[in-house]
PDB file of C-alpha atoms and ligand atoms in Angstrom:
ATOM      1  CA  MET A   1      20.447   6.802  14.121  1.00  0.00           C
ATOM      2  CA  ALA A   2      17.986   6.526  17.005  1.00  0.00           C
ATOM      3  CA  ALA A   3      15.052   4.160  16.730  1.00  0.00           C
ATOM      4  CA  ALA A   4      11.714   4.240  18.502  1.00  0.00           C
ATOM      5  CA  ARG A   5      10.766   0.604  18.793  1.00  0.00           C
ATOM      6  CA  ASN A   6       9.411  -2.156  20.945  1.00  0.00           C
ATOM      7  CA  GLU A   7      12.237  -3.860  22.863  1.00  0.00           C
ATOM      8  CA  LYS A   8      10.305  -7.116  23.432  1.00  0.00           C
ATOM      9  CA  VAL A   9      10.352  -8.307  19.850  1.00  0.00           C
ATOM     10  CA  PRO A  10      13.233  -8.316  17.407  1.00  0.00           C
ATOM     11  CA  VAL A  11      13.577  -5.200  15.287  1.00  0.00           C
ATOM     12  CA  GLU A  12      16.712  -5.315  13.193  1.00  0.00           C
ATOM     13  CA  LEU A  13      18.296  -2.450  11.287  1.00  0.00           C
ATOM     14  CA  CYS A  14      20.476  -3.705   8.448  1.00  0.00           C
ATOM     15  CA  LYS A  15      21.628  -2.960   4.911  1.00  0.00           C
ATOM     16  CA  GLY A  16      19.428  -3.940   2.022  1.00  0.00           C
ATOM     17  CA  ILE A  17      20.008  -3.844  -1.738  1.00  0.00           C
ATOM     18  CA  ASN A  18      22.565  -1.221  -2.852  1.00  0.00           C
ATOM     19  CA  GLY A  19      23.422  -0.574   0.802  1.00  0.00           C
ATOM     20  CA  LEU A  20      20.080   1.110   1.522  1.00  0.00           C
ATOM     21  CA  ASP A  21      18.966   1.006   5.173  1.00  0.00           C
ATOM     22  CA  LYS A  22      16.321  -1.579   5.867  1.00  0.00           C
ATOM     23  CA  VAL A  23      14.403  -2.574   9.001  1.00  0.00           C
ATOM     24  CA  VAL A  24      13.239  -6.142   9.585  1.00  0.00           C
ATOM     25  CA  LEU A  25      10.489  -6.963  12.081  1.00  0.00           C
ATOM     26  CA  ARG A  26       9.978 -10.566  13.117  1.00  0.00           C
ATOM     27  CA  GLU A  27       7.155 -12.112  15.004  1.00  0.00           C
ATOM     28  CA  VAL A  28       7.719 -15.080  17.361  1.00  0.00           C
ATOM     29  CA  ARG A  29       5.728 -17.507  15.203  1.00  0.00           C
ATOM     30  CA  GLY A  30       7.926 -16.755  12.209  1.00  0.00           C
ATOM     31  CA  SER A  31       6.196 -14.075  10.165  1.00  0.00           C
ATOM     32  CA  SER A  32       8.270 -11.060   9.172  1.00  0.00           C
ATOM     33  CA  VAL A  33       8.186  -7.741   7.377  1.00  0.00           C
ATOM     34  CA  GLU A  34      10.938  -5.669   5.777  1.00  0.00           C
ATOM     35  CA  VAL A  35      10.802  -1.942   5.197  1.00  0.00           C
ATOM     36  CA  TYR A  36      13.312   0.352   3.501  1.00  0.00           C
ATOM     37  CA  LEU A  37      13.869   3.814   4.958  1.00  0.00           C
ATOM     38  CA  TYR A  38      13.956   4.862   1.308  1.00  0.00           C
ATOM     39  CA  GLY A  39      10.267   5.613   0.773  1.00  0.00           C
ATOM     40  CA  CYS A  40       9.309   3.947   4.080  1.00  0.00           C
ATOM     41  CA  HIS A  41       8.671   1.223   1.570  1.00  0.00           C
ATOM     42  CA  VAL A  42       7.587  -2.264   2.680  1.00  0.00           C
ATOM     43  CA  THR A  43       9.343  -4.718   0.354  1.00  0.00           C
ATOM     44  CA  SER A  44       8.572  -8.015   2.035  1.00  0.00           C
ATOM     45  CA  TRP A  45       5.824  -9.514   4.158  1.00  0.00           C
ATOM     46  CA  LYS A  46       6.136 -13.214   4.937  1.00  0.00           C
ATOM     47  CA  ASN A  47       3.760 -15.529   6.768  1.00  0.00           C
ATOM     48  CA  GLU A  48       4.817 -17.970   9.500  1.00  0.00           C
ATOM     49  CA  HIS A  49       5.795 -20.537   6.822  1.00  0.00           C
ATOM     50  CA  GLY A  50       8.196 -18.038   5.296  1.00  0.00           C
ATOM     51  CA  GLU A  51       6.047 -17.568   2.168  1.00  0.00           C
ATOM     52  CA  GLU A  52       6.298 -14.134   0.521  1.00  0.00           C
ATOM     53  CA  LEU A  53       2.928 -12.400   0.289  1.00  0.00           C
ATOM     54  CA  LEU A  54       3.945  -9.256  -1.581  1.00  0.00           C
ATOM     55  CA  PHE A  55       5.158  -8.909  -5.138  1.00  0.00           C
ATOM     56  CA  VAL A  56       8.428  -7.090  -5.852  1.00  0.00           C
ATOM     57  CA  SER A  57       9.652  -7.048  -9.431  1.00  0.00           C
ATOM     58  CA  SER A  58      12.871  -8.913 -10.202  1.00  0.00           C
ATOM     59  CA  LYS A  59      13.760  -5.741 -12.148  1.00  0.00           C
ATOM     60  CA  ALA A  60      12.978  -3.303  -9.331  1.00  0.00           C
ATOM     61  CA  ILE A  61      15.573  -0.548  -9.131  1.00  0.00           C
ATOM     62  CA  PHE A  62      16.632   0.062  -5.561  1.00  0.00           C
ATOM     63  CA  LYS A  63      18.228   3.369  -6.339  1.00  0.00           C
ATOM     64  CA  PRO A  64      16.970   6.899  -5.662  1.00  0.00           C
ATOM     65  CA  PRO A  65      15.147   8.676  -7.212  1.00  0.00           C
ATOM     66  CA  LYS A  66      13.306   5.718  -8.755  1.00  0.00           C
ATOM     67  CA  ALA A  67      10.574   4.312  -6.506  1.00  0.00           C
ATOM     68  CA  ILE A  68      10.850   0.597  -5.773  1.00  0.00           C
ATOM     69  CA  ARG A  69       8.585  -1.408  -8.111  1.00  0.00           C
ATOM     70  CA  GLY A  70       6.468  -3.603  -5.836  1.00  0.00           C
ATOM     71  CA  GLY A  71       5.814  -4.014  -2.128  1.00  0.00           C
ATOM     72  CA  ILE A  72       3.880  -1.096  -0.636  1.00  0.00           C
ATOM     73  CA  PRO A  73       4.800   2.314  -2.082  1.00  0.00           C
ATOM     74  CA  ILE A  74       3.338   5.245  -0.136  1.00  0.00           C
ATOM     75  CA  CYS A  75       1.630   7.716  -2.478  1.00  0.00           C
ATOM     76  CA  PHE A  76       1.633  11.200  -0.926  1.00  0.00           C
ATOM     77  CA  PRO A  77       0.896  14.122  -1.287  1.00  0.00           C
ATOM     78  CA  GLN A  78      -0.560  13.172  -4.630  1.00  0.00           C
ATOM     79  CA  PHE A  79      -2.007   9.991  -6.015  1.00  0.00           C
ATOM     80  CA  SER A  80      -1.099   9.250  -9.647  1.00  0.00           C
ATOM     81  CA  ASN A  81      -0.770  12.286 -11.915  1.00  0.00           C
ATOM     82  CA  LEU A  82      -3.941  13.959 -10.657  1.00  0.00           C
ATOM     83  CA  GLY A  83      -2.067  17.126  -9.671  1.00  0.00           C
ATOM     84  CA  PRO A  84       1.057  19.149 -10.401  1.00  0.00           C
ATOM     85  CA  LEU A  85       3.584  16.764  -8.805  1.00  0.00           C
ATOM     86  CA  GLU A  86       5.411  13.711 -10.135  1.00  0.00           C
ATOM     87  CA  SER A  87       3.325  10.522 -10.353  1.00  0.00           C
ATOM     88  CA  HIS A  88       2.243   9.366  -6.874  1.00  0.00           C
ATOM     89  CA  GLY A  89       3.962  12.290  -5.133  1.00  0.00           C
ATOM     90  CA  PHE A  90       7.357  12.249  -3.476  1.00  0.00           C
ATOM     91  CA  ALA A  91       6.993  10.354  -0.158  1.00  0.00           C
ATOM     92  CA  ARG A  92       7.899   7.107  -1.933  1.00  0.00           C
ATOM     93  CA  ASN A  93      11.274   8.416  -3.034  1.00  0.00           C
ATOM     94  CA  ARG A  94      12.466  10.280   0.034  1.00  0.00           C
ATOM     95  CA  VAL A  95      14.589   8.838   2.817  1.00  0.00           C
ATOM     96  CA  TRP A  96      12.504   8.631   5.991  1.00  0.00           C
ATOM     97  CA  SER A  97      13.803   8.701   9.585  1.00  0.00           C
ATOM     98  CA  PHE A  98      12.941   6.830  12.751  1.00  0.00           C
ATOM     99  CA  ASP A  99      10.379   8.751  14.769  1.00  0.00           C
ATOM    100  CA  ASN A 100      11.699   9.732  18.183  1.00  0.00           C
ATOM    101  CA  ASP A 101       8.393  11.214  19.264  1.00  0.00           C
ATOM    102  CA  PRO A 102       5.952   8.445  18.315  1.00  0.00           C
ATOM    103  CA  PRO A 103       2.295   8.028  19.343  1.00  0.00           C
ATOM    104  CA  PRO A 104       1.509   5.779  22.381  1.00  0.00           C
ATOM    105  CA  ASN A 105       2.556   2.131  22.083  1.00  0.00           C
ATOM    106  CA  PRO A 106       0.145  -0.501  20.735  1.00  0.00           C
ATOM    107  CA  PRO A 107      -0.886  -3.488  22.934  1.00  0.00           C
ATOM    108  CA  ASN A 108       1.891  -5.872  24.040  1.00  0.00           C
ATOM    109  CA  SER A 109       3.312  -8.655  21.904  1.00  0.00           C
ATOM    110  CA  ARG A 110       3.178  -6.599  18.759  1.00  0.00           C
ATOM    111  CA  SER A 111       6.279  -5.837  16.816  1.00  0.00           C
ATOM    112  CA  PHE A 112       6.254  -2.276  15.569  1.00  0.00           C
ATOM    113  CA  VAL A 113       8.444   0.543  14.378  1.00  0.00           C
ATOM    114  CA  ASP A 114       7.724   4.251  13.874  1.00  0.00           C
ATOM    115  CA  PHE A 115       8.947   6.381  10.983  1.00  0.00           C
ATOM    116  CA  ILE A 116       8.640  10.039  10.113  1.00  0.00           C
ATOM    117  CA  LEU A 117       8.968  12.190   7.004  1.00  0.00           C
ATOM    118  CA  LYS A 118       9.267  15.971   7.080  1.00  0.00           C
ATOM    119  CA  PRO A 119       9.721  18.058   3.936  1.00  0.00           C
ATOM    120  CA  SER A 120      13.168  19.298   2.959  1.00  0.00           C
ATOM    121  CA  GLU A 121      13.752  22.786   1.561  1.00  0.00           C
ATOM    122  CA  GLU A 122      13.754  21.224  -1.920  1.00  0.00           C
ATOM    123  CA  ASP A 123      10.401  19.543  -1.229  1.00  0.00           C
ATOM    124  CA  MET A 124       8.949  22.871  -0.077  1.00  0.00           C
ATOM    125  CA  LYS A 125       9.825  24.310  -3.498  1.00  0.00           C
ATOM    126  CA  ILE A 126       7.634  21.765  -5.291  1.00  0.00           C
ATOM    127  CA  TRP A 127       4.927  21.471  -2.582  1.00  0.00           C
ATOM    128  CA  PRO A 128       5.074  24.572  -0.377  1.00  0.00           C
ATOM    129  CA  HIS A 129       3.687  23.078   2.814  1.00  0.00           C
ATOM    130  CA  SER A 130       5.135  22.028   6.104  1.00  0.00           C
ATOM    131  CA  PHE A 131       3.975  18.633   7.377  1.00  0.00           C
ATOM    132  CA  GLU A 132       4.854  15.752   9.659  1.00  0.00           C
ATOM    133  CA  PHE A 133       4.025  12.365   8.225  1.00  0.00           C
ATOM    134  CA  ARG A 134       4.275   9.650  10.886  1.00  0.00           C
ATOM    135  CA  LEU A 135       3.960   6.041   9.810  1.00  0.00           C
ATOM    136  CA  ARG A 136       3.736   3.139  12.243  1.00  0.00           C
ATOM    137  CA  LEU A 137       4.337  -0.344  10.895  1.00  0.00           C
ATOM    138  CA  THR A 138       3.019  -3.153  13.087  1.00  0.00           C
ATOM    139  CA  LEU A 139       3.258  -6.911  12.739  1.00  0.00           C
ATOM    140  CA  GLY A 140       0.491  -8.628  14.725  1.00  0.00           C
ATOM    141  CA  PRO A 141       0.950 -11.938  16.598  1.00  0.00           C
ATOM    142  CA  GLY A 142      -0.825 -13.823  13.775  1.00  0.00           C
ATOM    143  CA  GLY A 143       1.315 -12.189  11.103  1.00  0.00           C
ATOM    144  CA  ASP A 144      -1.153  -9.434  10.189  1.00  0.00           C
ATOM    145  CA  LEU A 145       0.508  -6.328   8.810  1.00  0.00           C
ATOM    146  CA  MET A 146      -0.742  -2.903   9.820  1.00  0.00           C
ATOM    147  CA  LEU A 147       0.280   0.494   8.514  1.00  0.00           C
ATOM    148  CA  THR A 148      -1.005   3.596  10.246  1.00  0.00           C
ATOM    149  CA  SER A 149      -0.287   6.968   8.678  1.00  0.00           C
ATOM    150  CA  ARG A 150      -0.750  10.209  10.552  1.00  0.00           C
ATOM    151  CA  ILE A 151      -0.278  13.379   8.543  1.00  0.00           C
ATOM    152  CA  ARG A 152      -0.228  16.729  10.349  1.00  0.00           C
ATOM    153  CA  ASN A 153      -0.275  20.207   8.884  1.00  0.00           C
ATOM    154  CA  THR A 154       2.584  22.107  10.561  1.00  0.00           C
ATOM    155  CA  ASN A 155       2.323  25.211   8.367  1.00  0.00           C
ATOM    156  CA  THR A 156       3.151  28.372  10.293  1.00  0.00           C
ATOM    157  CA  ASP A 157       1.639  30.668   7.652  1.00  0.00           C
ATOM    158  CA  GLY A 158      -1.928  29.727   8.661  1.00  0.00           C
ATOM    159  CA  LYS A 159      -2.567  27.995   5.325  1.00  0.00           C
ATOM    160  CA  PRO A 160      -4.419  24.712   4.894  1.00  0.00           C
ATOM    161  CA  PHE A 161      -3.131  22.072   2.488  1.00  0.00           C
ATOM    162  CA  THR A 162      -4.838  19.442   0.396  1.00  0.00           C
ATOM    163  CA  PHE A 163      -3.562  16.011  -0.591  1.00  0.00           C
ATOM    164  CA  THR A 164      -4.510  12.638  -2.004  1.00  0.00           C
ATOM    165  CA  PHE A 165      -3.067   9.386  -0.708  1.00  0.00           C
ATOM    166  CA  ALA A 166      -2.711   5.643  -1.357  1.00  0.00           C
ATOM    167  CA  TYR A 167      -1.084   2.534   0.062  1.00  0.00           C
ATOM    168  CA  HIS A 168      -0.116   1.139  -3.341  1.00  0.00           C
ATOM    169  CA  THR A 169       0.052  -2.536  -2.276  1.00  0.00           C
ATOM    170  CA  TYR A 170       1.352  -5.086  -4.794  1.00  0.00           C
ATOM    171  CA  PHE A 171       0.012  -8.503  -3.743  1.00  0.00           C
ATOM    172  CA  SER A 172       1.752 -11.642  -4.908  1.00  0.00           C
ATOM    173  CA  VAL A 173      -0.666 -13.974  -6.707  1.00  0.00           C
ATOM    174  CA  SER A 174      -0.168 -17.374  -8.346  1.00  0.00           C
ATOM    175  CA  ASP A 175      -1.858 -16.509 -11.645  1.00  0.00           C
ATOM    176  CA  ILE A 176      -3.834 -13.316 -12.258  1.00  0.00           C
ATOM    177  CA  SER A 177      -6.408 -15.193 -14.350  1.00  0.00           C
ATOM    178  CA  GLU A 178      -7.243 -17.349 -11.309  1.00  0.00           C
ATOM    179  CA  VAL A 179      -7.784 -14.408  -8.985  1.00  0.00           C
ATOM    180  CA  ARG A 180     -10.994 -12.655  -7.963  1.00  0.00           C
ATOM    181  CA  VAL A 181     -11.648  -9.609  -5.868  1.00  0.00           C
ATOM    182  CA  GLU A 182     -14.696  -9.475  -3.607  1.00  0.00           C
ATOM    183  CA  GLY A 183     -16.190  -6.358  -2.070  1.00  0.00           C
ATOM    184  CA  LEU A 184     -16.137  -3.965  -5.045  1.00  0.00           C
ATOM    185  CA  GLU A 185     -18.959  -5.361  -7.161  1.00  0.00           C
ATOM    186  CA  THR A 186     -21.809  -2.940  -8.017  1.00  0.00           C
ATOM    187  CA  LEU A 187     -19.695   0.072  -6.986  1.00  0.00           C
ATOM    188  CA  ASP A 188     -18.969   3.168  -9.048  1.00  0.00           C
ATOM    189  CA  TYR A 189     -15.450   3.600 -10.375  1.00  0.00           C
ATOM    190  CA  LEU A 190     -13.375   6.009 -12.418  1.00  0.00           C
ATOM    191  CA  ASP A 191     -11.645   4.240 -15.275  1.00  0.00           C
ATOM    192  CA  ASN A 192      -8.103   5.521 -15.757  1.00  0.00           C
ATOM    193  CA  LEU A 193      -8.019   3.742 -19.132  1.00  0.00           C
ATOM    194  CA  GLN A 194     -11.040   5.766 -20.329  1.00  0.00           C
ATOM    195  CA  ASN A 195     -10.168   9.341 -19.349  1.00  0.00           C
ATOM    196  CA  LYS A 196     -11.335   8.785 -15.771  1.00  0.00           C
ATOM    197  CA  GLU A 197     -14.911   8.383 -16.939  1.00  0.00           C
ATOM    198  CA  ARG A 198     -17.304   7.150 -14.254  1.00  0.00           C
ATOM    199  CA  PHE A 199     -18.917   3.702 -14.583  1.00  0.00           C
ATOM    200  CA  THR A 200     -20.766   1.282 -12.332  1.00  0.00           C
ATOM    201  CA  GLU A 201     -19.317  -2.197 -11.815  1.00  0.00           C
ATOM    202  CA  GLN A 202     -21.730  -4.955 -12.748  1.00  0.00           C
ATOM    203  CA  GLY A 203     -22.202  -8.521 -11.696  1.00  0.00           C
ATOM    204  CA  ASP A 204     -20.153 -10.775  -9.532  1.00  0.00           C
ATOM    205  CA  ALA A 205     -16.675 -10.661  -8.137  1.00  0.00           C
ATOM    206  CA  ILE A 206     -14.048  -8.925 -10.226  1.00  0.00           C
ATOM    207  CA  THR A 207     -11.849 -11.163 -12.371  1.00  0.00           C
ATOM    208  CA  PHE A 208      -8.996 -10.294 -14.738  1.00  0.00           C
ATOM    209  CA  GLU A 209      -8.631 -10.817 -18.481  1.00  0.00           C
ATOM    210  CA  GLY A 210      -6.704  -7.694 -19.484  1.00  0.00           C
ATOM    211  CA  GLU A 211      -5.266  -4.407 -18.312  1.00  0.00           C
ATOM    212  CA  VAL A 212      -7.185  -2.784 -15.464  1.00  0.00           C
ATOM    213  CA  ASP A 213      -6.690   0.623 -13.833  1.00  0.00           C
ATOM    214  CA  LYS A 214      -9.802   1.633 -11.889  1.00  0.00           C
ATOM    215  CA  ILE A 215     -10.495   3.820  -8.888  1.00  0.00           C
ATOM    216  CA  TYR A 216     -13.458   2.344  -7.001  1.00  0.00           C
ATOM    217  CA  LEU A 217     -15.305   4.968  -4.987  1.00  0.00           C
ATOM    218  CA  SER A 218     -16.753   4.816  -1.469  1.00  0.00           C
ATOM    219  CA  THR A 219     -15.791   1.186  -1.001  1.00  0.00           C
ATOM    220  CA  PRO A 220     -16.515  -1.011   2.039  1.00  0.00           C
ATOM    221  CA  THR A 221     -13.864  -1.121   4.761  1.00  0.00           C
ATOM    222  CA  LYS A 222     -13.135  -4.747   3.906  1.00  0.00           C
ATOM    223  CA  ILE A 223     -12.050  -6.165   0.529  1.00  0.00           C
ATOM    224  CA  ALA A 224     -10.872  -9.710  -0.239  1.00  0.00           C
ATOM    225  CA  ILE A 225      -8.523 -11.038  -2.921  1.00  0.00           C
ATOM    226  CA  LEU A 226      -9.061 -14.733  -3.509  1.00  0.00           C
ATOM    227  CA  ASP A 227      -6.221 -16.693  -5.034  1.00  0.00           C
ATOM    228  CA  HIS A 228      -7.777 -19.933  -6.197  1.00  0.00           C
ATOM    229  CA  GLU A 229      -4.518 -21.708  -7.014  1.00  0.00           C
ATOM    230  CA  LYS A 230      -2.715 -20.774  -3.808  1.00  0.00           C
ATOM    231  CA  LYS A 231      -5.877 -21.410  -1.762  1.00  0.00           C
ATOM    232  CA  ARG A 232      -5.116 -18.103  -0.097  1.00  0.00           C
ATOM    233  CA  THR A 233      -7.262 -15.080   0.587  1.00  0.00           C
ATOM    234  CA  PHE A 234      -5.901 -11.654   1.360  1.00  0.00           C
ATOM    235  CA  VAL A 235      -8.222  -9.601   3.514  1.00  0.00           C
ATOM    236  CA  ILE A 236      -7.727  -5.858   3.289  1.00  0.00           C
ATOM    237  CA  ARG A 237      -9.208  -3.709   6.044  1.00  0.00           C
ATOM    238  CA  LYS A 238      -8.952   0.036   5.824  1.00  0.00           C
ATOM    239  CA  ASP A 239      -9.956   3.078   7.759  1.00  0.00           C
ATOM    240  CA  GLY A 240      -9.976   6.703   6.613  1.00  0.00           C
ATOM    241  CA  LEU A 241      -9.425   5.525   3.038  1.00  0.00           C
ATOM    242  CA  PRO A 242     -12.741   5.501   1.166  1.00  0.00           C
ATOM    243  CA  ASP A 243     -11.451   4.519  -2.284  1.00  0.00           C
ATOM    244  CA  ALA A 244      -9.709   1.431  -3.672  1.00  0.00           C
ATOM    245  CA  VAL A 245      -7.535   1.419  -6.785  1.00  0.00           C
ATOM    246  CA  VAL A 246      -7.235  -1.841  -8.706  1.00  0.00           C
ATOM    247  CA  TRP A 247      -4.320  -2.037 -11.127  1.00  0.00           C
ATOM    248  CA  ASN A 248      -2.692  -4.639 -13.313  1.00  0.00           C
ATOM    249  CA  PRO A 249      -0.642  -3.399 -16.285  1.00  0.00           C
ATOM    250  CA  TRP A 250      -1.067  -6.612 -18.342  1.00  0.00           C
ATOM    251  CA  ASP A 251       1.333  -7.519 -21.143  1.00  0.00           C
ATOM    252  CA  LYS A 252       1.790  -4.349 -23.230  1.00  0.00           C
ATOM    253  CA  LYS A 253       2.317  -1.953 -20.327  1.00  0.00           C
ATOM    254  CA  ALA A 254       4.493  -4.522 -18.579  1.00  0.00           C
ATOM    255  CA  LYS A 255       6.832  -4.530 -21.580  1.00  0.00           C
ATOM    256  CA  ALA A 256       6.943  -0.725 -21.571  1.00  0.00           C
ATOM    257  CA  MET A 257       8.121  -0.531 -17.941  1.00  0.00           C
ATOM    258  CA  THR A 258      11.884  -0.787 -17.551  1.00  0.00           C
ATOM    259  CA  ASP A 259      11.653  -1.924 -13.929  1.00  0.00           C
ATOM    260  CA  PHE A 260       9.109  -4.697 -14.502  1.00  0.00           C
ATOM    261  CA  GLY A 261       9.537  -8.134 -16.121  1.00  0.00           C
ATOM    262  CA  ASP A 262       7.547  -8.840 -19.293  1.00  0.00           C
ATOM    263  CA  ASP A 263       5.525 -11.673 -17.737  1.00  0.00           C
ATOM    264  CA  GLU A 264       5.439 -10.490 -14.153  1.00  0.00           C
ATOM    265  CA  TYR A 265       1.956  -9.018 -14.523  1.00  0.00           C
ATOM    266  CA  LYS A 266       0.688 -12.590 -14.190  1.00  0.00           C
ATOM    267  CA  HIS A 267       1.914 -12.782 -10.624  1.00  0.00           C
ATOM    268  CA  MET A 268       0.829  -9.482  -9.129  1.00  0.00           C
ATOM    269  CA  LEU A 269      -2.263  -7.447  -8.408  1.00  0.00           C
ATOM    270  CA  CYS A 270      -2.428  -3.998  -6.890  1.00  0.00           C
ATOM    271  CA  VAL A 271      -5.396  -3.283  -4.666  1.00  0.00           C
ATOM    272  CA  GLU A 272      -4.668   0.098  -3.152  1.00  0.00           C
ATOM    273  CA  ALA A 273      -6.457   1.543  -0.133  1.00  0.00           C
ATOM    274  CA  ALA A 274      -6.728   5.200  -1.097  1.00  0.00           C
ATOM    275  CA  ALA A 275      -8.232   8.631  -0.599  1.00  0.00           C
ATOM    276  CA  VAL A 276      -8.367   9.961  -4.145  1.00  0.00           C
ATOM    277  CA  GLU A 277     -11.769  11.177  -5.287  1.00  0.00           C
ATOM    278  CA  LYS A 278     -12.226  13.613  -2.404  1.00  0.00           C
ATOM    279  CA  ALA A 279      -8.896  15.175  -1.556  1.00  0.00           C
ATOM    280  CA  ILE A 280      -8.179  15.662   2.148  1.00  0.00           C
ATOM    281  CA  THR A 281      -7.729  19.180   3.469  1.00  0.00           C
ATOM    282  CA  LEU A 282      -5.965  19.910   6.756  1.00  0.00           C
ATOM    283  CA  LYS A 283      -5.770  23.256   8.505  1.00  0.00           C
ATOM    284  CA  PRO A 284      -2.634  24.057  10.506  1.00  0.00           C
ATOM    285  CA  GLY A 285      -2.541  21.822  13.595  1.00  0.00           C
ATOM    286  CA  GLU A 286      -4.994  19.302  12.131  1.00  0.00           C
ATOM    287  CA  GLU A 287      -4.066  15.651  11.664  1.00  0.00           C
ATOM    288  CA  TRP A 288      -5.418  12.992   9.310  1.00  0.00           C
ATOM    289  CA  ARG A 289      -5.155   9.264   9.975  1.00  0.00           C
ATOM    290  CA  GLY A 290      -5.351   6.467   7.392  1.00  0.00           C
ATOM    291  CA  ARG A 291      -4.982   2.849   8.398  1.00  0.00           C
ATOM    292  CA  LEU A 292      -4.410  -0.325   6.413  1.00  0.00           C
ATOM    293  CA  GLU A 293      -4.527  -3.834   7.831  1.00  0.00           C
ATOM    294  CA  LEU A 294      -3.603  -6.852   5.733  1.00  0.00           C
ATOM    295  CA  SER A 295      -4.083 -10.498   6.578  1.00  0.00           C
ATOM    296  CA  ALA A 296      -3.541 -13.636   4.550  1.00  0.00           C
ATOM    297  CA  VAL A 297      -5.794 -16.551   5.420  1.00  0.00           C
ATOM    298  CA  PRO A 298      -6.285 -20.011   3.887  1.00  0.00           C
ATOM    299  CA  SER A 299      -9.282 -19.955   1.525  1.00  0.00           C
ATOM    300  CA  SER A 300     -12.276 -22.066   2.426  1.00  0.00           C
ATOM    301  CA  TYR A 301     -14.059 -24.186  -0.170  1.00  0.00           C
ATOM    302  CA  CYS A 302     -17.741 -24.781  -0.852  1.00  0.00           C
ATOM    303  CA  SER A 303     -18.738 -27.289  -3.574  1.00  0.00           C
ATOM    304  CA  GLY A 304     -15.326 -26.918  -5.156  1.00  0.00           C
ATOM    305  CA  GLN A 305     -15.686 -23.128  -5.271  1.00  0.00           C
ATOM    306  CA  LEU A 306     -14.024 -20.532  -3.152  1.00  0.00           C
ATOM    307  CA  ASP A 307     -16.539 -19.057  -0.782  1.00  0.00           C
ATOM    308  CA  PRO A 308     -15.604 -15.390  -0.573  1.00  0.00           C
ATOM    309  CA  GLN A 309     -18.662 -14.279   1.381  1.00  0.00           C
ATOM    310  CA  LYS A 310     -17.699 -16.674   4.143  1.00  0.00           C
ATOM    311  CA  VAL A 311     -14.222 -15.200   4.202  1.00  0.00           C
ATOM    312  CA  LEU A 312     -15.537 -11.651   4.273  1.00  0.00           C
ATOM    313  CA  GLN A 313     -18.091 -12.434   6.979  1.00  0.00           C
ATOM    314  CA  CYS A 314     -15.841 -14.529   9.207  1.00  0.00           C
ATOM    315  CA  SER A 315     -12.722 -12.454   9.165  1.00  0.00           C
TER     316      SER A 315
HETATM  317  C1  BG6 B 401      -1.519   2.845 -10.198  1.00  0.00           C
HETATM  318  C2  BG6 B 401      -2.179   3.817 -11.148  1.00  0.00           C
HETATM  319  O1  BG6 B 401      -1.893   3.163  -8.894  1.00  0.00           O
HETATM  320  O2  BG6 B 401      -0.106   2.952 -10.301  1.00  0.00           O
HETATM  321  C3  BG6 B 401      -1.687   3.548 -12.557  1.00  0.00           C
HETATM  322  O3  BG6 B 401      -3.581   3.689 -11.052  1.00  0.00           O
HETATM  323  C4  BG6 B 401      -0.177   3.595 -12.611  1.00  0.00           C
HETATM  324  O4  BG6 B 401      -2.257   4.496 -13.452  1.00  0.00           O
HETATM  325  C5  BG6 B 401       0.387   2.626 -11.588  1.00  0.00           C
HETATM  326  O5  BG6 B 401       0.254   3.231 -13.910  1.00  0.00           O
HETATM  327  C6  BG6 B 401       1.918   2.610 -11.520  1.00  0.00           C
HETATM  328  O6  BG6 B 401       2.400   3.883 -11.300  1.00  0.00           O
HETATM  329  P1  BG6 B 401       3.963   4.146 -11.220  1.00  0.00           P
HETATM  330  O7  BG6 B 401       4.117   5.648 -11.115  1.00  0.00           O
HETATM  331  O8  BG6 B 401       4.454   3.442  -9.985  1.00  0.00           O
HETATM  332  O9  BG6 B 401       4.561   3.567 -12.467  1.00  0.00           O
END
């Protein structure tokens, strides 16, 4: 299997759980990221102290066709069950390849690897469109994780296609009741728990006391997740992805999921950079680009309180 990758920094191809192919990128200061070719699914992102920043369920099933529960599933060509396909589309449960014709290299000293997904004949039966989905995974010198998706319509029948998309990131948090999300307050959202009815978020930062499944619309390009107990803030930057889905299944749904521990909802939060409300349409030859950048920074304190605005402004 050929790999398009940067020779200056270690990129290792090895076997993961159940013998599935996995790529590990390491950065000189110690941060790392692991991605399975199955789903082009990031399953681990560690900082320079070796601390895991993503949540993966202890009950995750690393076996096709089940998508891996946790990490960063790629939802394409459909987010959720908003169309005729299986939930979150099929990109997350297909085996991707290394891209031998990748876009130009990023600046030096960045560890990166390029993947590609093209539809099989079986895929064309359920979604009759030809596409090239290129995904570049980059680990920055400070441990920042970047995912850049480029989706091109390669239909030869002259037909456009339409899709929705999400980077379904599961962040690892110390205790969901100690977590707040900054950057979504006062925005409109569709509530998946209330028939996708539209509401406007009120008040301060978002905190969690029960199940949440909301699609925030036209969000800022920067969102922060503040983990009070861990004194850690995740900063999410996104481009080409106007929406943000916030999901935590809480106790009842957790129990109903076979690949999720009963109490694990306490230690995860999904904040998903997405393009959901307005589906994207590409004509043949057109390409769409959607970029996600994640960083984890120590939280700053102000009078014993986390100071999210400072984090959002400074980073
Ligand atoms: C979220 C959706 O993105 O993913 C939820 O908003 C859904 O409605 C959740 O339950 C998990 O989906 P799945 O298909 O991975 O179980």
